[in-house]
Amino acid sequence: MARHPGAQAWVPESAGTARLREAARSCEGCDLYREATQTVFGDGPEDARLFLVGEQPGDVEDREGEPFVGPAGRLLDQALEDAGVDRSGVYVTNAVKHFKFERAEETGRRLHKKPTRGETVACHPWLQAELRAVRPDLVVALGATAAQSLMGTDFRVSTQRGRVYDLELGEAGRCEFMATVHPSAVIRLSGDERDEALARFTADLRKAADLVGAAH
């Protein structure tokens, strides 16, 4: 059985995002580090008012070491641009910092595998540390794993999407929180369904930007 001691022992106290990123490279808080190429930490300005958190890095992110630079990241960039948001002003990260995958038998291709609750909990100290360092005005969870990592397992994106909640950040105070779908959920669709899903996703990001005054 996989053992998850948790990341807390690797998280430096009262650290900024640069020091956190450096420390996270050596994290062995769960078994995902064994197969992943590298830790993929968050990226963005430390004074960002808008903070986006997804599930975990994908294959491209695992190879390049940066969050949301693969297909889902390109769709996120498109939606942010259409929503009038400059991504360079947004902090973007994931609930889990290592790529979890399984290999396709025929091709050997690395296929995304959803992290377990135990793996998400083990990695949560990193997300908490990022939130303490950035102190955003609004956190937007992209998908169920990210939302439940912050709001608990009873949270349902399907019914609570777009609603604004309070999120306690401990010693860092509080901020607002809302959830939407992960951009990969839009990518999996086609035709009119995809167009409608992208429009709704963009509308969610526009609402988020309006809440913090980040739209231009």
mmCIF file of C-alpha atoms in Angstrom:
data_model
loop_
_atom_site.group_PDB
_atom_site.id
_atom_site.type_symbol
_atom_site.label_atom_id
_atom_site.label_comp_id
_atom_site.label_asym_id
_atom_site.label_seq_id
_atom_site.Cartn_x
_atom_site.Cartn_y
_atom_site.Cartn_z
ATOM 1 C CA MET A 1 0.000 0.000 0.000
ATOM 2 C CA ALA A 2 1.269 3.480 -0.910
ATOM 3 C CA ARG A 3 2.488 5.464 2.046
ATOM 4 C CA HIS A 4 1.908 9.205 2.137
ATOM 5 C CA PRO A 5 3.819 10.944 4.946
ATOM 6 C CA GLY A 6 2.742 14.315 3.589
ATOM 7 C CA ALA A 7 4.716 17.302 2.347
ATOM 8 C CA GLN A 8 4.817 19.311 5.556
ATOM 9 C CA ALA A 9 8.379 18.258 6.436
ATOM 10 C CA TRP A 10 9.650 19.770 3.159
ATOM 11 C CA VAL A 11 7.742 23.083 3.376
ATOM 12 C CA PRO A 12 9.846 25.974 4.718
ATOM 13 C CA GLU A 13 8.119 28.353 7.132
ATOM 14 C CA SER A 14 7.260 31.918 6.144
ATOM 15 C CA ALA A 15 8.711 31.493 2.652
ATOM 16 C CA GLY A 16 8.018 33.327 -0.565
ATOM 17 C CA THR A 17 7.085 31.515 -3.751
ATOM 18 C CA ALA A 18 10.668 31.381 -5.086
ATOM 19 C CA ARG A 19 11.943 29.609 -1.976
ATOM 20 C CA LEU A 20 8.898 27.326 -1.918
ATOM 21 C CA ARG A 21 9.474 26.347 -5.533
ATOM 22 C CA GLU A 22 13.103 25.495 -4.789
ATOM 23 C CA ALA A 23 12.197 23.459 -1.688
ATOM 24 C CA ALA A 24 9.454 21.557 -3.524
ATOM 25 C CA ARG A 25 11.986 20.056 -5.938
ATOM 26 C CA SER A 26 13.093 17.591 -3.274
ATOM 27 C CA CYS A 27 9.625 16.720 -1.914
ATOM 28 C CA GLU A 28 8.939 13.043 -1.221
ATOM 29 C CA GLY A 29 5.684 13.554 0.645
ATOM 30 C CA CYS A 30 3.921 10.892 -1.436
ATOM 31 C CA ASP A 31 5.014 8.201 -3.880
ATOM 32 C CA LEU A 32 4.262 10.226 -7.019
ATOM 33 C CA TYR A 33 7.768 11.698 -7.038
ATOM 34 C CA ARG A 34 9.188 8.247 -7.889
ATOM 35 C CA GLU A 35 7.819 8.155 -11.446
ATOM 36 C CA ALA A 36 7.377 11.836 -12.292
ATOM 37 C CA THR A 37 10.154 13.688 -14.098
ATOM 38 C CA GLN A 38 10.118 16.599 -11.671
ATOM 39 C CA THR A 39 8.029 18.674 -9.298
ATOM 40 C CA VAL A 40 5.820 21.161 -11.145
ATOM 41 C CA PHE A 41 5.276 24.110 -8.825
ATOM 42 C CA GLY A 42 3.052 27.148 -9.204
ATOM 43 C CA ASP A 43 3.978 30.161 -11.295
ATOM 44 C CA GLY A 44 2.993 33.802 -11.290
ATOM 45 C CA PRO A 45 3.482 37.066 -9.421
ATOM 46 C CA GLU A 46 3.553 36.945 -5.649
ATOM 47 C CA ASP A 47 1.139 39.902 -5.504
ATOM 48 C CA ALA A 48 -1.430 38.284 -7.818
ATOM 49 C CA ARG A 49 -5.022 39.059 -6.876
ATOM 50 C CA LEU A 50 -6.347 36.092 -8.878
ATOM 51 C CA PHE A 51 -5.123 32.573 -8.015
ATOM 52 C CA LEU A 52 -6.035 29.581 -10.207
ATOM 53 C CA VAL A 53 -5.568 26.013 -8.975
ATOM 54 C CA GLY A 54 -6.010 22.883 -11.092
ATOM 55 C CA GLU A 55 -5.689 19.180 -10.365
ATOM 56 C CA GLN A 56 -2.146 18.095 -11.290
ATOM 57 C CA PRO A 57 0.437 18.674 -14.035
ATOM 58 C CA GLY A 58 0.071 16.744 -17.265
ATOM 59 C CA ASP A 59 2.627 15.091 -19.520
ATOM 60 C CA VAL A 60 3.899 18.334 -21.094
ATOM 61 C CA GLU A 61 4.040 20.110 -17.730
ATOM 62 C CA ASP A 62 5.965 17.188 -16.227
ATOM 63 C CA ARG A 63 8.588 17.451 -18.960
ATOM 64 C CA GLU A 64 8.864 21.247 -18.959
ATOM 65 C CA GLY A 65 8.475 21.864 -15.235
ATOM 66 C CA GLU A 66 5.844 24.611 -15.554
ATOM 67 C CA PRO A 67 2.080 24.525 -14.862
ATOM 68 C CA PHE A 68 -0.538 24.741 -17.620
ATOM 69 C CA VAL A 69 1.759 24.771 -20.650
ATOM 70 C CA GLY A 70 0.188 21.772 -22.433
ATOM 71 C CA PRO A 71 -3.128 21.494 -24.310
ATOM 72 C CA ALA A 72 -5.223 22.414 -21.248
ATOM 73 C CA GLY A 73 -2.930 25.366 -20.629
ATOM 74 C CA ARG A 74 -3.361 26.625 -24.186
ATOM 75 C CA LEU A 75 -7.131 26.476 -23.817
ATOM 76 C CA LEU A 76 -6.850 28.267 -20.459
ATOM 77 C CA ASP A 77 -4.754 30.969 -22.122
ATOM 78 C CA GLN A 78 -7.404 31.384 -24.814
ATOM 79 C CA ALA A 79 -10.203 31.637 -22.261
ATOM 80 C CA LEU A 80 -8.270 34.114 -20.112
ATOM 81 C CA GLU A 81 -7.544 36.280 -23.149
ATOM 82 C CA ASP A 82 -11.198 36.175 -24.216
ATOM 83 C CA ALA A 83 -12.158 37.100 -20.652
ATOM 84 C CA GLY A 84 -9.841 40.102 -20.784
ATOM 85 C CA VAL A 85 -7.315 38.721 -18.320
ATOM 86 C CA ASP A 86 -3.523 38.925 -18.696
ATOM 87 C CA ARG A 87 -2.204 35.530 -17.584
ATOM 88 C CA SER A 88 1.109 37.084 -16.547
ATOM 89 C CA GLY A 89 -0.753 38.750 -13.683
ATOM 90 C CA VAL A 90 -2.353 35.516 -12.460
ATOM 91 C CA TYR A 91 -0.826 32.917 -10.131
ATOM 92 C CA VAL A 92 -1.423 29.417 -11.527
ATOM 93 C CA THR A 93 -0.761 26.156 -9.704
ATOM 94 C CA ASN A 94 -2.107 22.661 -9.036
ATOM 95 C CA ALA A 95 -3.388 20.824 -5.977
ATOM 96 C CA VAL A 96 -0.892 18.004 -6.677
ATOM 97 C CA LYS A 97 2.616 18.915 -7.823
ATOM 98 C CA HIS A 98 3.686 15.658 -9.514
ATOM 99 C CA PHE A 99 2.294 14.038 -12.659
ATOM 100 C CA LYS A 100 0.431 10.796 -11.946
ATOM 101 C CA PHE A 101 0.085 8.545 -14.975
ATOM 102 C CA GLU A 102 -0.217 5.048 -16.350
ATOM 103 C CA ARG A 103 1.318 3.826 -19.579
ATOM 104 C CA ALA A 104 -0.771 2.702 -22.530
ATOM 105 C CA GLU A 105 0.070 -0.931 -23.264
ATOM 106 C CA GLU A 106 0.325 -0.571 -27.042
ATOM 107 C CA THR A 107 2.107 2.774 -27.348
ATOM 108 C CA GLY A 108 3.763 3.316 -23.973
ATOM 109 C CA ARG A 109 2.254 6.798 -23.947
ATOM 110 C CA ARG A 110 1.851 8.324 -20.489
ATOM 111 C CA LEU A 111 -1.845 8.760 -19.733
ATOM 112 C CA HIS A 112 -3.211 10.982 -16.980
ATOM 113 C CA LYS A 113 -4.449 9.153 -13.900
ATOM 114 C CA LYS A 114 -6.493 10.987 -11.289
ATOM 115 C CA PRO A 115 -4.683 11.457 -7.960
ATOM 116 C CA THR A 116 -6.188 9.779 -4.927
ATOM 117 C CA ARG A 117 -7.557 11.704 -1.988
ATOM 118 C CA GLY A 118 -4.531 10.591 0.032
ATOM 119 C CA GLU A 119 -2.129 12.015 -2.565
ATOM 120 C CA THR A 120 -4.059 15.283 -2.685
ATOM 121 C CA VAL A 121 -4.017 15.598 1.104
ATOM 122 C CA ALA A 122 -0.300 14.755 1.225
ATOM 123 C CA CYS A 123 0.461 17.607 -1.195
ATOM 124 C CA HIS A 124 -1.888 20.133 0.422
ATOM 125 C CA PRO A 125 0.796 21.826 2.583
ATOM 126 C CA TRP A 126 2.377 23.172 -0.606
ATOM 127 C CA LEU A 127 -0.909 24.705 -1.735
ATOM 128 C CA GLN A 128 -1.444 26.199 1.701
ATOM 129 C CA ALA A 129 2.054 27.672 1.617
ATOM 130 C CA GLU A 130 1.438 29.199 -1.818
ATOM 131 C CA LEU A 131 -1.771 30.782 -0.579
ATOM 132 C CA ARG A 132 0.043 32.227 2.450
ATOM 133 C CA ALA A 133 2.757 33.645 0.219
ATOM 134 C CA VAL A 134 0.476 35.147 -2.438
ATOM 135 C CA ARG A 135 -2.546 36.123 -0.300
ATOM 136 C CA PRO A 136 -4.890 36.475 -3.299
ATOM 137 C CA ASP A 137 -8.263 38.158 -3.283
ATOM 138 C CA LEU A 138 -9.919 35.268 -5.121
ATOM 139 C CA VAL A 139 -9.073 31.590 -5.617
ATOM 140 C CA VAL A 140 -10.640 29.830 -8.603
ATOM 141 C CA ALA A 141 -10.577 26.039 -8.502
ATOM 142 C CA LEU A 142 -10.422 24.373 -11.908
ATOM 143 C CA GLY A 143 -12.224 21.066 -11.496
ATOM 144 C CA ALA A 144 -13.370 18.835 -8.659
ATOM 145 C CA THR A 145 -9.998 17.739 -7.281
ATOM 146 C CA ALA A 146 -8.874 21.328 -6.784
ATOM 147 C CA ALA A 147 -12.220 22.427 -5.361
ATOM 148 C CA GLN A 148 -12.425 19.558 -2.895
ATOM 149 C CA SER A 149 -8.827 20.058 -1.800
ATOM 150 C CA LEU A 150 -9.870 23.476 -0.485
ATOM 151 C CA MET A 151 -13.566 23.125 0.330
ATOM 152 C CA GLY A 152 -13.900 19.482 1.378
ATOM 153 C CA THR A 153 -15.144 16.342 -0.312
ATOM 154 C CA ASP A 154 -18.806 17.391 -0.186
ATOM 155 C CA PHE A 155 -18.179 20.224 -2.641
ATOM 156 C CA ARG A 156 -19.707 19.596 -6.078
ATOM 157 C CA VAL A 157 -18.583 21.665 -9.049
ATOM 158 C CA SER A 158 -21.631 20.445 -10.992
ATOM 159 C CA THR A 159 -24.035 22.218 -8.627
ATOM 160 C CA GLN A 160 -21.859 24.878 -6.953
ATOM 161 C CA ARG A 161 -19.999 26.169 -9.977
ATOM 162 C CA GLY A 162 -19.717 29.947 -10.188
ATOM 163 C CA ARG A 163 -20.954 30.633 -6.668
ATOM 164 C CA VAL A 164 -18.738 32.764 -4.449
ATOM 165 C CA TYR A 165 -17.723 31.476 -1.027
ATOM 166 C CA ASP A 166 -15.402 32.533 1.781
ATOM 167 C CA LEU A 167 -12.128 30.613 2.016
ATOM 168 C CA GLU A 168 -10.176 30.682 5.262
ATOM 169 C CA LEU A 169 -6.408 30.917 4.798
ATOM 170 C CA GLY A 170 -5.420 30.507 8.438
ATOM 171 C CA GLU A 171 -2.807 33.034 9.492
ATOM 172 C CA ALA A 172 -3.028 34.608 6.032
ATOM 173 C CA GLY A 173 -6.641 35.649 6.679
ATOM 174 C CA ARG A 174 -9.339 34.874 4.159
ATOM 175 C CA CYS A 175 -10.251 35.390 0.542
ATOM 176 C CA GLU A 176 -13.103 34.607 -1.811
ATOM 177 C CA PHE A 177 -13.442 31.294 -3.625
ATOM 178 C CA MET A 178 -15.292 30.011 -6.662
ATOM 179 C CA ALA A 179 -15.052 26.908 -8.804
ATOM 180 C CA THR A 180 -15.399 26.084 -12.466
ATOM 181 C CA VAL A 181 -14.473 23.140 -14.675
ATOM 182 C CA HIS A 182 -10.945 22.124 -15.570
ATOM 183 C CA PRO A 183 -10.031 23.193 -19.128
ATOM 184 C CA SER A 184 -9.317 19.549 -19.982
ATOM 185 C CA ALA A 185 -13.056 18.911 -19.580
ATOM 186 C CA VAL A 186 -13.672 21.382 -22.411
ATOM 187 C CA ILE A 187 -10.977 19.815 -24.596
ATOM 188 C CA ARG A 188 -12.675 16.413 -24.403
ATOM 189 C CA LEU A 189 -15.792 17.806 -26.091
ATOM 190 C CA SER A 190 -16.331 18.574 -29.767
ATOM 191 C CA GLY A 191 -18.523 20.643 -32.047
ATOM 192 C CA ASP A 192 -21.271 22.769 -30.550
ATOM 193 C CA GLU A 193 -20.819 21.139 -27.152
ATOM 194 C CA ARG A 194 -17.229 22.299 -27.009
ATOM 195 C CA ASP A 195 -18.113 25.810 -28.169
ATOM 196 C CA GLU A 196 -20.796 26.103 -25.505
ATOM 197 C CA ALA A 197 -18.518 24.712 -22.786
ATOM 198 C CA LEU A 198 -15.702 27.088 -23.745
ATOM 199 C CA ALA A 199 -18.081 30.045 -23.705
ATOM 200 C CA ARG A 200 -19.301 29.110 -20.242
ATOM 201 C CA PHE A 201 -15.765 28.527 -18.968
ATOM 202 C CA THR A 202 -14.718 31.924 -20.332
ATOM 203 C CA ALA A 203 -17.732 33.529 -18.663
ATOM 204 C CA ASP A 204 -16.671 32.018 -15.328
ATOM 205 C CA LEU A 205 -13.173 33.481 -15.724
ATOM 206 C CA ARG A 206 -14.646 36.856 -16.688
ATOM 207 C CA LYS A 207 -16.753 36.797 -13.532
ATOM 208 C CA ALA A 208 -13.638 35.982 -11.506
ATOM 209 C CA ALA A 209 -11.731 38.842 -13.120
ATOM 210 C CA ASP A 210 -14.585 41.250 -12.444
ATOM 211 C CA LEU A 211 -14.628 40.236 -8.774
ATOM 212 C CA VAL A 212 -11.002 41.282 -8.328
ATOM 213 C CA GLY A 213 -10.840 44.020 -10.947
ATOM 214 C CA ALA A 214 -8.382 42.040 -13.065
ATOM 215 C CA ALA A 215 -10.089 42.462 -16.426
ATOM 216 C CA HIS A 216 -8.733 45.025 -18.866
#
